[in-house]
PDB file of C-alpha atoms and ligand atoms in Angstrom:
ATOM      1  CA  MET C  25       0.000   0.000   0.000  1.00 90.00           C
ATOM      2  CA  TYR C  26       2.812   2.434   0.812  1.00 95.00           C
ATOM      3  CA  ASN C  27       4.380   1.754  -2.601  1.00 95.00           C
ATOM      4  CA  LYS C  28       1.024   2.380  -4.247  1.00 95.00           C
ATOM      5  CA  LEU C  29       0.734   5.677  -2.366  1.00 97.00           C
ATOM      6  CA  MET C  30       4.251   6.668  -3.394  1.00 96.00           C
ATOM      7  CA  GLY C  31       3.351   5.817  -7.010  1.00 96.00           C
ATOM      8  CA  CYS C  32       0.282   8.097  -6.801  1.00 96.00           C
ATOM      9  CA  LEU C  33       2.379  10.849  -5.220  1.00 97.00           C
ATOM     10  CA  LYS C  34       4.920  10.563  -8.041  1.00 96.00           C
ATOM     11  CA  SER C  35       2.087  10.815 -10.562  1.00 96.00           C
ATOM     12  CA  VAL C  36       0.816  13.982  -8.822  1.00 97.00           C
ATOM     13  CA  ARG C  37       4.310  15.462  -8.605  1.00 97.00           C
ATOM     14  CA  GLU C  38       4.805  15.014 -12.353  1.00 96.00           C
ATOM     15  CA  LYS C  39       1.845  17.366 -12.814  1.00 96.00           C
ATOM     16  CA  THR C  40       2.203  19.886  -9.995  1.00 97.00           C
ATOM     17  CA  ASP C  41       4.656  20.856  -7.255  1.00 97.00           C
ATOM     18  CA  PHE C  42       1.929  22.629  -5.274  1.00 98.00           C
ATOM     19  CA  VAL C  43       2.292  22.052  -1.519  1.00 98.00           C
ATOM     20  CA  PRO C  44      -1.022  22.427   0.354  1.00 98.00           C
ATOM     21  CA  GLU C  45      -1.238  23.475   3.980  1.00 98.00           C
ATOM     22  CA  ALA C  46      -4.767  22.166   4.333  1.00 98.00           C
ATOM     23  CA  ALA C  47      -6.802  19.473   2.613  1.00 98.00           C
ATOM     24  CA  VAL C  48     -10.542  19.660   2.047  1.00 97.00           C
ATOM     25  CA  VAL C  49     -12.956  16.905   1.072  1.00 97.00           C
ATOM     26  CA  LEU C  50     -16.230  18.097  -0.426  1.00 94.00           C
ATOM     27  CA  GLY C  51     -19.299  15.930   0.099  1.00 90.00           C
ATOM     28  CA  SER C  52     -22.269  15.081  -2.130  1.00 82.00           C
ATOM     29  CA  GLY C  53     -23.797  18.182  -3.662  1.00 79.00           C
ATOM     30  CA  LEU C  54     -21.187  20.433  -2.012  1.00 85.00           C
ATOM     31  CA  GLY C  55     -18.513  20.206  -4.705  1.00 84.00           C
ATOM     32  CA  GLU C  56     -19.297  23.614  -6.199  1.00 86.00           C
ATOM     33  CA  PHE C  57     -17.059  25.307  -3.613  1.00 92.00           C
ATOM     34  CA  ALA C  58     -13.904  24.174  -5.406  1.00 92.00           C
ATOM     35  CA  ASN C  59     -14.804  26.211  -8.497  1.00 90.00           C
ATOM     36  CA  GLU C  60     -14.790  29.416  -6.486  1.00 90.00           C
ATOM     37  CA  ILE C  61     -11.273  29.389  -5.093  1.00 95.00           C
ATOM     38  CA  GLU C  62      -8.223  30.838  -6.827  1.00 95.00           C
ATOM     39  CA  ILE C  63      -7.343  27.702  -8.787  1.00 97.00           C
ATOM     40  CA  VAL C  64      -3.690  27.011  -9.569  1.00 97.00           C
ATOM     41  CA  ASP C  65      -3.923  23.446 -10.877  1.00 96.00           C
ATOM     42  CA  THR C  66      -6.339  20.536 -11.193  1.00 96.00           C
ATOM     43  CA  ILE C  67      -5.677  16.824 -11.605  1.00 96.00           C
ATOM     44  CA  SER C  68      -8.393  14.344 -12.580  1.00 93.00           C
ATOM     45  CA  TYR C  69      -8.344  11.233 -10.442  1.00 92.00           C
ATOM     46  CA  SER C  70      -8.309   9.193 -13.636  1.00 90.00           C
ATOM     47  CA  ASP C  71      -4.917  10.726 -14.512  1.00 91.00           C
ATOM     48  CA  ILE C  72      -3.324   9.393 -11.327  1.00 93.00           C
ATOM     49  CA  GLU C  73      -1.975   5.897 -11.735  1.00 89.00           C
ATOM     50  CA  GLY C  74      -3.484   3.436  -9.261  1.00 88.00           C
ATOM     51  CA  PHE C  75      -6.041   5.942  -7.966  1.00 91.00           C
ATOM     52  CA  PRO C  76      -9.541   4.611  -7.212  1.00 88.00           C
ATOM     53  CA  VAL C  77     -11.973   6.513  -9.450  1.00 78.00           C
ATOM     54  CA  SER C  78     -15.484   7.375  -8.209  1.00 62.00           C
ATOM     55  CA  THR C  79     -18.530   6.301 -10.178  1.00 61.00           C
ATOM     56  CA  VAL C  80     -21.263   8.321  -8.427  1.00 58.00           C
ATOM     57  CA  LYS C  81     -23.047  11.003 -10.416  1.00 59.00           C
ATOM     58  CA  GLY C  82     -22.392  14.436  -8.940  1.00 49.00           C
ATOM     59  CA  HIS C  83     -18.856  13.515  -7.896  1.00 52.00           C
ATOM     60  CA  ALA C  84     -16.578  15.346 -10.343  1.00 55.00           C
ATOM     61  CA  GLY C  85     -13.526  13.372  -9.362  1.00 88.00           C
ATOM     62  CA  ARG C  86     -10.521  15.642  -9.273  1.00 93.00           C
ATOM     63  CA  PHE C  87      -8.025  17.361  -7.023  1.00 96.00           C
ATOM     64  CA  VAL C  88      -8.215  21.137  -7.167  1.00 96.00           C
ATOM     65  CA  PHE C  89      -5.099  22.988  -5.990  1.00 98.00           C
ATOM     66  CA  GLY C  90      -5.254  26.655  -5.151  1.00 97.00           C
ATOM     67  CA  TYR C  91      -5.606  29.418  -2.618  1.00 97.00           C
ATOM     68  CA  VAL C  92      -8.375  30.502  -0.296  1.00 96.00           C
ATOM     69  CA  GLU C  93      -7.103  33.990   0.484  1.00 95.00           C
ATOM     70  CA  LYS C  94      -3.479  33.182   1.376  1.00 95.00           C
ATOM     71  CA  THR C  95      -3.984  29.576   2.420  1.00 97.00           C
ATOM     72  CA  PRO C  96      -2.723  26.933  -0.042  1.00 98.00           C
ATOM     73  CA  VAL C  97      -5.243  24.078  -0.210  1.00 98.00           C
ATOM     74  CA  VAL C  98      -5.866  20.852  -2.038  1.00 98.00           C
ATOM     75  CA  ILE C  99      -9.541  20.079  -2.463  1.00 97.00           C
ATOM     76  CA  MET C 100     -11.068  16.719  -3.304  1.00 95.00           C
ATOM     77  CA  GLN C 101     -13.981  17.483  -5.554  1.00 92.00           C
ATOM     78  CA  GLY C 102     -15.641  14.083  -5.260  1.00 87.00           C
ATOM     79  CA  ARG C 103     -14.538  11.258  -3.023  1.00 89.00           C
ATOM     80  CA  VAL C 104     -14.319   7.481  -3.121  1.00 90.00           C
ATOM     81  CA  HIS C 105     -16.910   5.447  -1.206  1.00 93.00           C
ATOM     82  CA  TYR C 106     -16.670   1.960   0.267  1.00 95.00           C
ATOM     83  CA  TYR C 107     -20.007   1.035  -1.343  1.00 94.00           C
ATOM     84  CA  GLU C 108     -18.470   1.436  -4.791  1.00 91.00           C
ATOM     85  CA  GLY C 109     -16.630  -1.802  -4.118  1.00 92.00           C
ATOM     86  CA  TYR C 110     -13.126  -0.628  -3.260  1.00 93.00           C
ATOM     87  CA  PRO C 111     -11.227  -2.149  -0.349  1.00 95.00           C
ATOM     88  CA  MET C 112     -11.274   0.247   2.607  1.00 97.00           C
ATOM     89  CA  GLN C 113      -7.539   0.905   2.163  1.00 96.00           C
ATOM     90  CA  ASP C 114      -8.247   2.275  -1.330  1.00 95.00           C
ATOM     91  CA  VAL C 115     -11.126   4.355   0.007  1.00 96.00           C
ATOM     92  CA  VAL C 116      -8.706   6.266   2.256  1.00 97.00           C
ATOM     93  CA  LEU C 117      -5.871   6.398  -0.297  1.00 97.00           C
ATOM     94  CA  PRO C 118      -6.825   9.935  -1.443  1.00 97.00           C
ATOM     95  CA  THR C 119      -6.866  11.199   2.154  1.00 98.00           C
ATOM     96  CA  ARG C 120      -3.437   9.747   2.800  1.00 98.00           C
ATOM     97  CA  LEU C 121      -2.172  11.109  -0.495  1.00 98.00           C
ATOM     98  CA  MET C 122      -3.181  14.661   0.467  1.00 98.00           C
ATOM     99  CA  GLY C 123      -1.326  14.200   3.740  1.00 98.00           C
ATOM    100  CA  MET C 124       1.717  13.053   1.803  1.00 98.00           C
ATOM    101  CA  MET C 125       1.437  16.116  -0.457  1.00 98.00           C
ATOM    102  CA  GLY C 126       2.067  18.160   2.672  1.00 98.00           C
ATOM    103  CA  ALA C 127      -1.352  18.940   4.184  1.00 98.00           C
ATOM    104  CA  LYS C 128      -1.140  18.990   7.978  1.00 98.00           C
ATOM    105  CA  LYS C 129      -4.835  19.718   8.499  1.00 98.00           C
ATOM    106  CA  ILE C 130      -7.941  18.378   6.855  1.00 98.00           C
ATOM    107  CA  LEU C 131     -11.518  19.575   6.649  1.00 98.00           C
ATOM    108  CA  LEU C 132     -13.907  16.709   5.916  1.00 98.00           C
ATOM    109  CA  THR C 133     -17.439  17.479   4.757  1.00 97.00           C
ATOM    110  CA  ASN C 134     -20.389  15.326   3.842  1.00 95.00           C
ATOM    111  CA  ALA C 135     -24.099  15.063   3.295  1.00 94.00           C
ATOM    112  CA  ALA C 136     -25.647  13.103   6.145  1.00 96.00           C
ATOM    113  CA  GLY C 137     -28.972  11.954   7.488  1.00 96.00           C
ATOM    114  CA  GLY C 138     -30.170  13.465  10.761  1.00 97.00           C
ATOM    115  CA  ALA C 139     -30.605  10.850  13.494  1.00 98.00           C
ATOM    116  CA  ASN C 140     -30.966  13.480  16.213  1.00 98.00           C
ATOM    117  CA  GLU C 141     -34.649  14.348  16.210  1.00 97.00           C
ATOM    118  CA  SER C 142     -34.008  17.991  17.081  1.00 97.00           C
ATOM    119  CA  PHE C 143     -32.187  18.480  13.752  1.00 97.00           C
ATOM    120  CA  LYS C 144     -33.848  19.585  10.551  1.00 95.00           C
ATOM    121  CA  PRO C 145     -32.865  19.209   6.890  1.00 94.00           C
ATOM    122  CA  GLY C 146     -30.504  21.985   5.854  1.00 93.00           C
ATOM    123  CA  ASP C 147     -28.752  22.139   9.255  1.00 96.00           C
ATOM    124  CA  LEU C 148     -24.955  22.148   9.355  1.00 96.00           C
ATOM    125  CA  MET C 149     -23.338  20.012  12.058  1.00 98.00           C
ATOM    126  CA  ILE C 150     -19.857  20.243  13.547  1.00 98.00           C
ATOM    127  CA  ILE C 151     -18.619  16.667  13.865  1.00 98.00           C
ATOM    128  CA  SER C 152     -17.421  16.222  17.445  1.00 98.00           C
ATOM    129  CA  ASP C 153     -16.698  12.490  17.206  1.00 98.00           C
ATOM    130  CA  HIS C 154     -17.607   9.437  15.175  1.00 98.00           C
ATOM    131  CA  ILE C 155     -18.597   5.777  15.394  1.00 98.00           C
ATOM    132  CA  THR C 156     -17.214   3.332  12.814  1.00 97.00           C
ATOM    133  CA  THR C 157     -18.428   0.120  14.426  1.00 96.00           C
ATOM    134  CA  ALA C 158     -20.578  -0.688  11.383  1.00 96.00           C
ATOM    135  CA  VAL C 159     -17.705  -0.491   8.847  1.00 98.00           C
ATOM    136  CA  PRO C 160     -14.252  -2.107   8.663  1.00 97.00           C
ATOM    137  CA  SER C 161     -11.314  -0.016   9.856  1.00 98.00           C
ATOM    138  CA  PRO C 162      -9.147   1.311   7.010  1.00 98.00           C
ATOM    139  CA  LEU C 163      -6.167   0.549   9.249  1.00 98.00           C
ATOM    140  CA  ILE C 164      -6.719  -3.225   9.110  1.00 97.00           C
ATOM    141  CA  GLY C 165      -3.822  -4.976   7.385  1.00 96.00           C
ATOM    142  CA  PRO C 166      -0.072  -4.487   7.686  1.00 96.00           C
ATOM    143  CA  ASN C 167       0.577  -1.151   9.400  1.00 98.00           C
ATOM    144  CA  ILE C 168       2.108   1.517   7.181  1.00 97.00           C
ATOM    145  CA  GLU C 169       4.929   2.439   9.543  1.00 97.00           C
ATOM    146  CA  GLU C 170       5.965   5.382   7.356  1.00 97.00           C
ATOM    147  CA  LEU C 171       2.595   7.007   8.114  1.00 98.00           C
ATOM    148  CA  GLY C 172       1.840   6.157  11.721  1.00 98.00           C
ATOM    149  CA  THR C 173       1.745   3.764  14.605  1.00 98.00           C
ATOM    150  CA  ARG C 174       0.020   0.347  14.720  1.00 98.00           C
ATOM    151  CA  PHE C 175      -2.395   1.320  17.497  1.00 98.00           C
ATOM    152  CA  PRO C 176      -3.247   5.000  17.001  1.00 98.00           C
ATOM    153  CA  ASP C 177      -5.090   6.973  19.671  1.00 97.00           C
ATOM    154  CA  MET C 178      -8.539   8.207  18.639  1.00 98.00           C
ATOM    155  CA  SER C 179      -9.491  10.093  21.800  1.00 98.00           C
ATOM    156  CA  GLU C 180      -9.551  13.432  19.980  1.00 98.00           C
ATOM    157  CA  THR C 181     -10.128  12.519  16.341  1.00 98.00           C
ATOM    158  CA  TYR C 182     -11.824  15.827  15.548  1.00 98.00           C
ATOM    159  CA  SER C 183      -9.574  18.536  16.948  1.00 98.00           C
ATOM    160  CA  LYS C 184     -11.171  20.539  19.764  1.00 98.00           C
ATOM    161  CA  ARG C 185      -9.249  23.573  18.506  1.00 98.00           C
ATOM    162  CA  LEU C 186     -10.779  23.233  15.054  1.00 98.00           C
ATOM    163  CA  GLN C 187     -14.262  22.632  16.482  1.00 98.00           C
ATOM    164  CA  THR C 188     -13.897  26.017  18.177  1.00 98.00           C
ATOM    165  CA  VAL C 189     -12.621  27.580  14.937  1.00 98.00           C
ATOM    166  CA  ILE C 190     -15.760  26.345  13.141  1.00 98.00           C
ATOM    167  CA  GLU C 191     -17.971  27.645  15.951  1.00 98.00           C
ATOM    168  CA  VAL C 192     -16.378  31.090  15.893  1.00 98.00           C
ATOM    169  CA  CYS C 193     -16.469  31.321  12.070  1.00 98.00           C
ATOM    170  CA  ALA C 194     -20.140  30.268  11.976  1.00 98.00           C
ATOM    171  CA  LYS C 195     -21.023  32.809  14.642  1.00 98.00           C
ATOM    172  CA  GLU C 196     -19.332  35.621  12.718  1.00 97.00           C
ATOM    173  CA  LEU C 197     -21.280  34.595   9.605  1.00 97.00           C
ATOM    174  CA  GLY C 198     -24.549  34.342  11.530  1.00 97.00           C
ATOM    175  CA  ILE C 199     -24.875  30.639  10.719  1.00 96.00           C
ATOM    176  CA  GLU C 200     -26.419  28.454  13.390  1.00 96.00           C
ATOM    177  CA  MET C 201     -24.601  25.173  13.905  1.00 98.00           C
ATOM    178  CA  GLN C 202     -25.498  21.818  15.363  1.00 98.00           C
ATOM    179  CA  LYS C 203     -22.819  19.634  16.906  1.00 98.00           C
ATOM    180  CA  GLY C 204     -22.766  15.886  17.151  1.00 98.00           C
ATOM    181  CA  VAL C 205     -21.504  12.385  16.557  1.00 98.00           C
ATOM    182  CA  TYR C 206     -21.339  10.974  13.016  1.00 98.00           C
ATOM    183  CA  VAL C 207     -22.078   7.287  12.571  1.00 98.00           C
ATOM    184  CA  GLN C 208     -20.793   5.651   9.413  1.00 98.00           C
ATOM    185  CA  PHE C 209     -22.676   2.826   7.707  1.00 98.00           C
ATOM    186  CA  THR C 210     -21.526   1.127   4.512  1.00 97.00           C
ATOM    187  CA  GLY C 211     -24.348   2.239   2.206  1.00 95.00           C
ATOM    188  CA  PRO C 212     -25.239   2.374  -0.637  1.00 95.00           C
ATOM    189  CA  ASN C 213     -28.699   1.608   0.734  1.00 96.00           C
ATOM    190  CA  TYR C 214     -30.019   4.076   3.266  1.00 96.00           C
ATOM    191  CA  GLU C 215     -30.404   2.674   6.758  1.00 97.00           C
ATOM    192  CA  THR C 216     -33.478   0.941   8.131  1.00 96.00           C
ATOM    193  CA  PRO C 217     -35.468   2.611  10.910  1.00 96.00           C
ATOM    194  CA  ALA C 218     -34.118  -0.076  13.268  1.00 97.00           C
ATOM    195  CA  GLU C 219     -30.541   0.827  12.311  1.00 98.00           C
ATOM    196  CA  ILE C 220     -31.301   4.478  12.986  1.00 98.00           C
ATOM    197  CA  ARG C 221     -32.660   3.578  16.438  1.00 98.00           C
ATOM    198  CA  LEU C 222     -29.401   1.663  16.971  1.00 98.00           C
ATOM    199  CA  ALA C 223     -27.376   4.723  15.931  1.00 98.00           C
ATOM    200  CA  GLN C 224     -29.401   6.833  18.365  1.00 98.00           C
ATOM    201  CA  THR C 225     -28.790   4.427  21.262  1.00 98.00           C
ATOM    202  CA  TRP C 226     -25.107   4.484  20.397  1.00 97.00           C
ATOM    203  CA  GLY C 227     -25.177   8.240  20.823  1.00 98.00           C
ATOM    204  CA  GLY C 228     -25.157   9.112  17.127  1.00 98.00           C
ATOM    205  CA  ASP C 229     -26.602  12.363  15.780  1.00 98.00           C
ATOM    206  CA  ALA C 230     -25.985  11.949  12.049  1.00 98.00           C
ATOM    207  CA  VAL C 231     -25.488   8.996   9.720  1.00 98.00           C
ATOM    208  CA  GLY C 232     -23.524   8.780   6.512  1.00 98.00           C
ATOM    209  CA  MET C 233     -21.441   6.633   4.216  1.00 97.00           C
ATOM    210  CA  SER C 234     -18.045   8.305   4.022  1.00 96.00           C
ATOM    211  CA  THR C 235     -16.242  10.499   6.466  1.00 97.00           C
ATOM    212  CA  ALA C 236     -15.312   8.522   9.565  1.00 98.00           C
ATOM    213  CA  VAL C 237     -12.883   6.160   7.851  1.00 98.00           C
ATOM    214  CA  GLU C 238     -11.138   9.119   6.214  1.00 98.00           C
ATOM    215  CA  ALA C 239     -10.814  10.745   9.620  1.00 98.00           C
ATOM    216  CA  MET C 240      -9.340   7.534  10.994  1.00 98.00           C
ATOM    217  CA  ALA C 241      -6.700   7.371   8.260  1.00 98.00           C
ATOM    218  CA  ALA C 242      -5.917  11.079   8.636  1.00 98.00           C
ATOM    219  CA  ARG C 243      -5.576  10.748  12.402  1.00 98.00           C
ATOM    220  CA  HIS C 244      -3.327   7.716  11.980  1.00 98.00           C
ATOM    221  CA  MET C 245      -0.879   9.904  10.056  1.00 98.00           C
ATOM    222  CA  GLY C 246      -1.125  12.749  12.573  1.00 98.00           C
ATOM    223  CA  MET C 247      -3.275  15.209  10.650  1.00 98.00           C
ATOM    224  CA  GLU C 248      -5.464  17.671  12.539  1.00 98.00           C
ATOM    225  CA  ILE C 249      -9.092  17.088  11.583  1.00 98.00           C
ATOM    226  CA  ALA C 250     -12.244  19.167  11.283  1.00 98.00           C
ATOM    227  CA  GLY C 251     -15.581  17.808  10.102  1.00 98.00           C
ATOM    228  CA  ILE C 252     -18.846  19.394   8.971  1.00 97.00           C
ATOM    229  CA  SER C 253     -21.998  17.489   7.995  1.00 97.00           C
ATOM    230  CA  CYS C 254     -24.799  18.976   5.956  1.00 95.00           C
ATOM    231  CA  ILE C 255     -27.978  17.341   7.251  1.00 96.00           C
ATOM    232  CA  THR C 256     -29.768  16.751   3.969  1.00 94.00           C
ATOM    233  CA  ASN C 257     -32.668  14.688   5.283  1.00 94.00           C
ATOM    234  CA  MET C 258     -33.998  13.180   8.457  1.00 95.00           C
ATOM    235  CA  ALA C 259     -32.788   9.583   8.738  1.00 96.00           C
ATOM    236  CA  ALA C 260     -35.037   6.608   7.983  1.00 96.00           C
ATOM    237  CA  GLY C 261     -38.062   6.203  10.225  1.00 95.00           C
ATOM    238  CA  ILE C 262     -37.811   9.723  11.689  1.00 95.00           C
ATOM    239  CA  SER C 263     -39.567  11.455   8.853  1.00 83.00           C
ATOM    240  CA  LYS C 264     -42.506   9.675   7.290  1.00 83.00           C
ATOM    241  CA  VAL C 265     -41.214  10.100   3.736  1.00 84.00           C
ATOM    242  CA  GLN C 266     -38.989   7.621   1.928  1.00 87.00           C
ATOM    243  CA  LEU C 267     -35.377   8.637   1.310  1.00 88.00           C
ATOM    244  CA  ASN C 268     -33.903   9.335  -2.077  1.00 87.00           C
ATOM    245  CA  HIS C 269     -30.689  10.718  -3.508  1.00 87.00           C
ATOM    246  CA  LYS C 270     -32.535  13.544  -5.268  1.00 87.00           C
ATOM    247  CA  GLU C 271     -33.806  14.944  -1.959  1.00 85.00           C
ATOM    248  CA  VAL C 272     -30.271  14.687  -0.543  1.00 85.00           C
ATOM    249  CA  GLN C 273     -28.871  16.687  -3.466  1.00 87.00           C
ATOM    250  CA  GLU C 274     -31.638  19.272  -3.441  1.00 87.00           C
ATOM    251  CA  THR C 275     -31.157  20.014   0.257  1.00 89.00           C
ATOM    252  CA  ALA C 276     -27.378  20.125  -0.205  1.00 87.00           C
ATOM    253  CA  ASP C 277     -27.924  22.637  -3.035  1.00 87.00           C
ATOM    254  CA  LYS C 278     -30.078  24.807  -0.790  1.00 87.00           C
ATOM    255  CA  ALA C 279     -27.534  24.717   2.045  1.00 88.00           C
ATOM    256  CA  ALA C 280     -24.644  25.330  -0.372  1.00 89.00           C
ATOM    257  CA  GLY C 281     -24.610  29.127   0.096  1.00 91.00           C
ATOM    258  CA  ASP C 282     -24.013  29.018   3.854  1.00 93.00           C
ATOM    259  CA  PHE C 283     -21.837  25.982   3.482  1.00 93.00           C
ATOM    260  CA  LYS C 284     -19.453  27.626   1.007  1.00 93.00           C
ATOM    261  CA  LYS C 285     -19.110  30.789   3.112  1.00 94.00           C
ATOM    262  CA  LEU C 286     -18.401  28.716   6.205  1.00 96.00           C
ATOM    263  CA  VAL C 287     -15.888  26.420   4.513  1.00 96.00           C
ATOM    264  CA  ALA C 288     -13.963  29.362   3.059  1.00 96.00           C
ATOM    265  CA  LYS C 289     -13.771  31.102   6.437  1.00 97.00           C
ATOM    266  CA  VAL C 290     -12.794  27.923   8.267  1.00 97.00           C
ATOM    267  CA  ILE C 291      -9.972  27.246   5.783  1.00 97.00           C
ATOM    268  CA  VAL C 292      -8.547  30.729   6.287  1.00 97.00           C
ATOM    269  CA  ASN C 293      -8.729  30.400  10.069  1.00 97.00           C
ATOM    270  CA  MET C 294      -7.747  26.784  10.602  1.00 96.00           C
TER     271      MET C 294
HETATM  272  N1  LIG F 309     -28.065   7.990   5.471  1.00 55.81           N
HETATM  273  C1  LIG F 309     -26.806   7.768   5.055  1.00 55.81           C
HETATM  274  N2  LIG F 309     -26.127   8.615   4.301  1.00 55.81           N
HETATM  275  C2  LIG F 309     -26.735   9.749   3.943  1.00 55.81           C
HETATM  276  C3  LIG F 309     -28.035  10.061   4.343  1.00 55.81           C
HETATM  277  C4  LIG F 309     -28.752   9.120   5.154  1.00 55.81           C
HETATM  278  O1  LIG F 309     -29.901   9.316   5.555  1.00 55.81           O
HETATM  279  N3  LIG F 309     -28.340  11.269   3.815  1.00 55.81           N
HETATM  280  C5  LIG F 309     -27.251  11.693   3.130  1.00 55.81           C
HETATM  281  N4  LIG F 309     -26.266  10.779   3.205  1.00 55.81           N
END
C-alpha cells in the first residue's frame, strides 16, 4: 500500500509541485465550492496511476489545488466510497495522499442523514466524534509504519481547537450550527429505521457513508481534523417520507450558500 501511495504521489508530482497546507474533502452536492477558489492546478483522479476513481453522479472526481485567500489548499472534488466496491484501504488512499502532499490539516465534509430528532434538513453540524463500528477499519492490514503507529489513539479525532474555529467562524457569519456524533454505515442503501434507532442508542446524531474512515486514516498519520456534515434529510423512520438521492442533493444545493461561506472562512482560520 505504501508503494502504491508513493506511485500516486509521483504521478501527482509530475503534474504539480503545489504544496497544500490544508486538505478539504467536499461531500455530495457540495462540490461547487472548489470552483470558487483561486485555482492554480487541477488533476483528474483518472490521470493518477493506481487511484480509485469514483462512479457516483455528482462527484466530479478531481483534485483542485489553489488558494483561499493566502492559504494553499488541495480540495477533493468528489470522493471514493466503500459502497463502490473498493477495499477500505483504497477508500482512504486519497486522504493519505493529500497528507503526503504536505497537508497537515484536513476539513472533511459530507451530506448526512439526521438521526438526532431535534435536527432539521438543511442544518450544518460540527462533527465532534464518530462511530465506525458498522464499517471495517481502514487501518486493518499491515501497518504503514511510514505514516503512523500500529495502534493510534482516537481520543480526539476531531480537533477541539478546530471545532472552536468552526464555531467562531459560523457565529461571525450568523450561521447556526449543530454539533454531534457521526455514525458511518456502509451504504449504498439508506439505513433501516431499526438501524437508525441503533445509531441513536449508540449516541449518534448523524449517519452517513463516508467520512469517519477518512478521519481515521488522517488521524493515523497525525493530521489535525475538522468535520462538517450537511444534514440533507432526516434519517429513515424519523420522517414519514422515503429517502432518495434527489432529496439529498436538493437540500445540499439549498444549504450550499451558507456551506461555502463557512468552509472558506474555516480554511482561512484553521
Ligand atoms: N443515510 C446515510 N447517508 C446519507 C443520508 C442518510 O440518511 N443522507 C445523506 N447521506
